[in-house]
Short mmCIF file of C-alpha atoms in Angstrom, two decimals:
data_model
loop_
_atom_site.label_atom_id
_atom_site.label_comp_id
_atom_site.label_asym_id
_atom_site.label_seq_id
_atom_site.Cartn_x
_atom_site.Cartn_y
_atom_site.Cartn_z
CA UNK R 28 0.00 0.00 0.00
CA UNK R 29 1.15 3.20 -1.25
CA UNK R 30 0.67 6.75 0.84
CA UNK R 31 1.55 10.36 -0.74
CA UNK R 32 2.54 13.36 1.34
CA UNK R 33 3.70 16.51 -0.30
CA UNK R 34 6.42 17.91 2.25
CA UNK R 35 5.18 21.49 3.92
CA UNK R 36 7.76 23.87 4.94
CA UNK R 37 7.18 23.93 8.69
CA UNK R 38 8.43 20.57 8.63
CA UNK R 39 11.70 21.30 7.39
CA UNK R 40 14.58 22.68 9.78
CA UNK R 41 17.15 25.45 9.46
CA UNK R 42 19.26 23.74 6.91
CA UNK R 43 16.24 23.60 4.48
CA UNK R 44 15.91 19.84 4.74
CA UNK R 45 13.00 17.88 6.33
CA UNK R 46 13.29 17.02 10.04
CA UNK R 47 14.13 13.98 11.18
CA UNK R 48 11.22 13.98 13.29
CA UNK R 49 8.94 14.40 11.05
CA UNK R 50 9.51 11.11 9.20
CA UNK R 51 7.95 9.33 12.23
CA UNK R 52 4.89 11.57 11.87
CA UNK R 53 4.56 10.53 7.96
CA UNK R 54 4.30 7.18 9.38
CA UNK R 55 1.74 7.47 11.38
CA UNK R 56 -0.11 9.28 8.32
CA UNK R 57 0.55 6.29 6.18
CA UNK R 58 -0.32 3.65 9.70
CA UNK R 59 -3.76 5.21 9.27
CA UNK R 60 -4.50 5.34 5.04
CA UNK R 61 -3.00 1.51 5.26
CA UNK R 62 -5.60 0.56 7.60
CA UNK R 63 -8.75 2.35 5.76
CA UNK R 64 -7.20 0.02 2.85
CA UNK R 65 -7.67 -3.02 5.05
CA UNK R 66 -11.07 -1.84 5.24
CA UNK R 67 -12.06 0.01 8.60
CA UNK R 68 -10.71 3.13 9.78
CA UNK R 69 -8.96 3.93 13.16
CA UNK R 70 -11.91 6.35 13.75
CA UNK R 71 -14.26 3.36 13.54
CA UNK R 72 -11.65 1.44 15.69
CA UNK R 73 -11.90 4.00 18.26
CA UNK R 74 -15.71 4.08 18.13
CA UNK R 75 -15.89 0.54 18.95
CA UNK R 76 -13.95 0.94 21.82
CA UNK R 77 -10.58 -0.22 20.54
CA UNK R 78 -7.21 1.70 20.50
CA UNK R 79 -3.80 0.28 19.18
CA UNK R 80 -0.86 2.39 20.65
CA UNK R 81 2.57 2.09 19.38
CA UNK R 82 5.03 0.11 21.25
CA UNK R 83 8.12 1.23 19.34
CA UNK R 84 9.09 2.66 16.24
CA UNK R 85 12.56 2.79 13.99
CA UNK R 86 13.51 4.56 11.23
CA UNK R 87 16.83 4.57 9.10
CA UNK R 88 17.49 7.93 7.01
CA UNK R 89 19.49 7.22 3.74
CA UNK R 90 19.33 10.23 2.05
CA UNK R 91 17.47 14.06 2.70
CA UNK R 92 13.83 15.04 1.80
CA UNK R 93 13.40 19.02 0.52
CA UNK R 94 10.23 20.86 1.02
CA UNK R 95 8.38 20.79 -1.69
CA UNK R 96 9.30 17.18 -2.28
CA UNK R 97 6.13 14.41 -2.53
CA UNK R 98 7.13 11.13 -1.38
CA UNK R 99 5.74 7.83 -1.29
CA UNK R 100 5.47 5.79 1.63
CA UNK R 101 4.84 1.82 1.40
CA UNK R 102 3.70 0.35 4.45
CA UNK R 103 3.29 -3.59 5.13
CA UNK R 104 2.62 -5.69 7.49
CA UNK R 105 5.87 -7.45 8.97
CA UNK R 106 4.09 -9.36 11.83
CA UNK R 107 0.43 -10.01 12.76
CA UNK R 108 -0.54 -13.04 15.38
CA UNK R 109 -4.34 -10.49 15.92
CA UNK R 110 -2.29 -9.28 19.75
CA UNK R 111 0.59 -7.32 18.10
CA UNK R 112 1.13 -6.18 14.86
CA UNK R 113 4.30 -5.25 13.20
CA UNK R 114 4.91 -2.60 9.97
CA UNK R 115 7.44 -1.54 7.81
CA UNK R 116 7.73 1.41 5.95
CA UNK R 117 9.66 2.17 2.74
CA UNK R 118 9.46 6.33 2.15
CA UNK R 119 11.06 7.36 -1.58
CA UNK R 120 10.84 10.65 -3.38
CA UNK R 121 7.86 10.34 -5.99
CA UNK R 122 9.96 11.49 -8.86
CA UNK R 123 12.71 10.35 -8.93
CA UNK R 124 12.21 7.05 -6.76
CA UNK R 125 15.11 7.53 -4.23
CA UNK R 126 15.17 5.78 -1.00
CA UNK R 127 14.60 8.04 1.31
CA UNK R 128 14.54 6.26 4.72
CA UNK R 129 13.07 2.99 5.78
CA UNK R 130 11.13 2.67 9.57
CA UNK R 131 9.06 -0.30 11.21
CA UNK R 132 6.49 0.43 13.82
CA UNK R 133 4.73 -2.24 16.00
CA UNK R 134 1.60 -1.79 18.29
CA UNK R 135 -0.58 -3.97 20.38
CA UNK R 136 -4.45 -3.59 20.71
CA UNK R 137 -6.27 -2.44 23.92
CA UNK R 138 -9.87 -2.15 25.04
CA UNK R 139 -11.44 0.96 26.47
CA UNK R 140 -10.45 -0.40 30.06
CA UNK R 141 -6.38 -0.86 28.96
CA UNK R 142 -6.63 -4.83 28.57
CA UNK R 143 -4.38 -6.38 25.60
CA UNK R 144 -7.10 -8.13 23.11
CA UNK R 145 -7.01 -10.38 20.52
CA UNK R 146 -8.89 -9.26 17.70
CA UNK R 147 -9.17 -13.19 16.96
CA UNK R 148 -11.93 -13.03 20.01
CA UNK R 149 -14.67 -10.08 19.25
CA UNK R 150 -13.19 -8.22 16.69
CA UNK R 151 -13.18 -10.23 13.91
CA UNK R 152 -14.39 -7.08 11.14
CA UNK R 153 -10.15 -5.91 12.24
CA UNK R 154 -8.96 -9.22 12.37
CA UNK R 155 -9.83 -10.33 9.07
CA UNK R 156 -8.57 -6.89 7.50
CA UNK R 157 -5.10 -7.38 8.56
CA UNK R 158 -5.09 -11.06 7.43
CA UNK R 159 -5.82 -9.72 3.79
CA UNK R 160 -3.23 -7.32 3.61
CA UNK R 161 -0.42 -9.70 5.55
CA UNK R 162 -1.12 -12.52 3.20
CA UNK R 163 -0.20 -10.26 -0.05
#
């Protein structure tokens, strides 16, 4: 799954490059179109009382993003047992296809009272989503 973001110029620092920081917000931009591709949206997640936070996140710069750049971000799913799940993302300019960093994310999923689910047992509309897009 493919996500676009067209670089703003807040986000870039006093050398006229993108923050590092910023990369890890892209991320989370491209966390959230993934999953309306694997057919719900967070929104709804949150709705129906469940939250996935992040338990870590990586990312490995290889080479400098400019504002005004777009880049693509490819996100996948590394790991998925319906407790945890595990992504990767692959961020490259648009144009020109350059690597621009690569990142992995993984997050567990909680109820409204903090308890670690398994979407296996209740949630089986967010279940079956990520087994359709880790299968691929």
């Amino acid at each position: 799954m493919k996500y676009e973001h067209k670089t703003q110029y807040y986000e870039t620092d006093q050398m006229g490059i993108i923050h590092h920081s910023n990369y890890i917000r892209w991320f989370e931009e491209a966390r959230v179109d993934f999953m309306d591709h694997c057919g719900f949206s967070y929104a709804q997640m949150e709705k129906d009382g469940l939250i996935s936070p992040v338990l870590s996140v990586s990312c490995e710069y290889k080479t400098m993003t400019h504002f005004g750049d777009t880049v693509e971000i490819e996100t996948e799913i590394l790991k998925y047992n319906s407790v945890k799940l595990e992504l990767s993302y692959t961020v490259r300019d648009k144009e020109t296809g350059e690597l621009r960093c690569i990142g992995k994310s993984s997050h567990c999923f909680l109820d409204r009272q903090g308890n670690v689910v398994s979407l296996k047992k209740g949630w089986d509309k967010y279940h079956q989503g990520f087994l359709k897009e880790s299968v691929k």
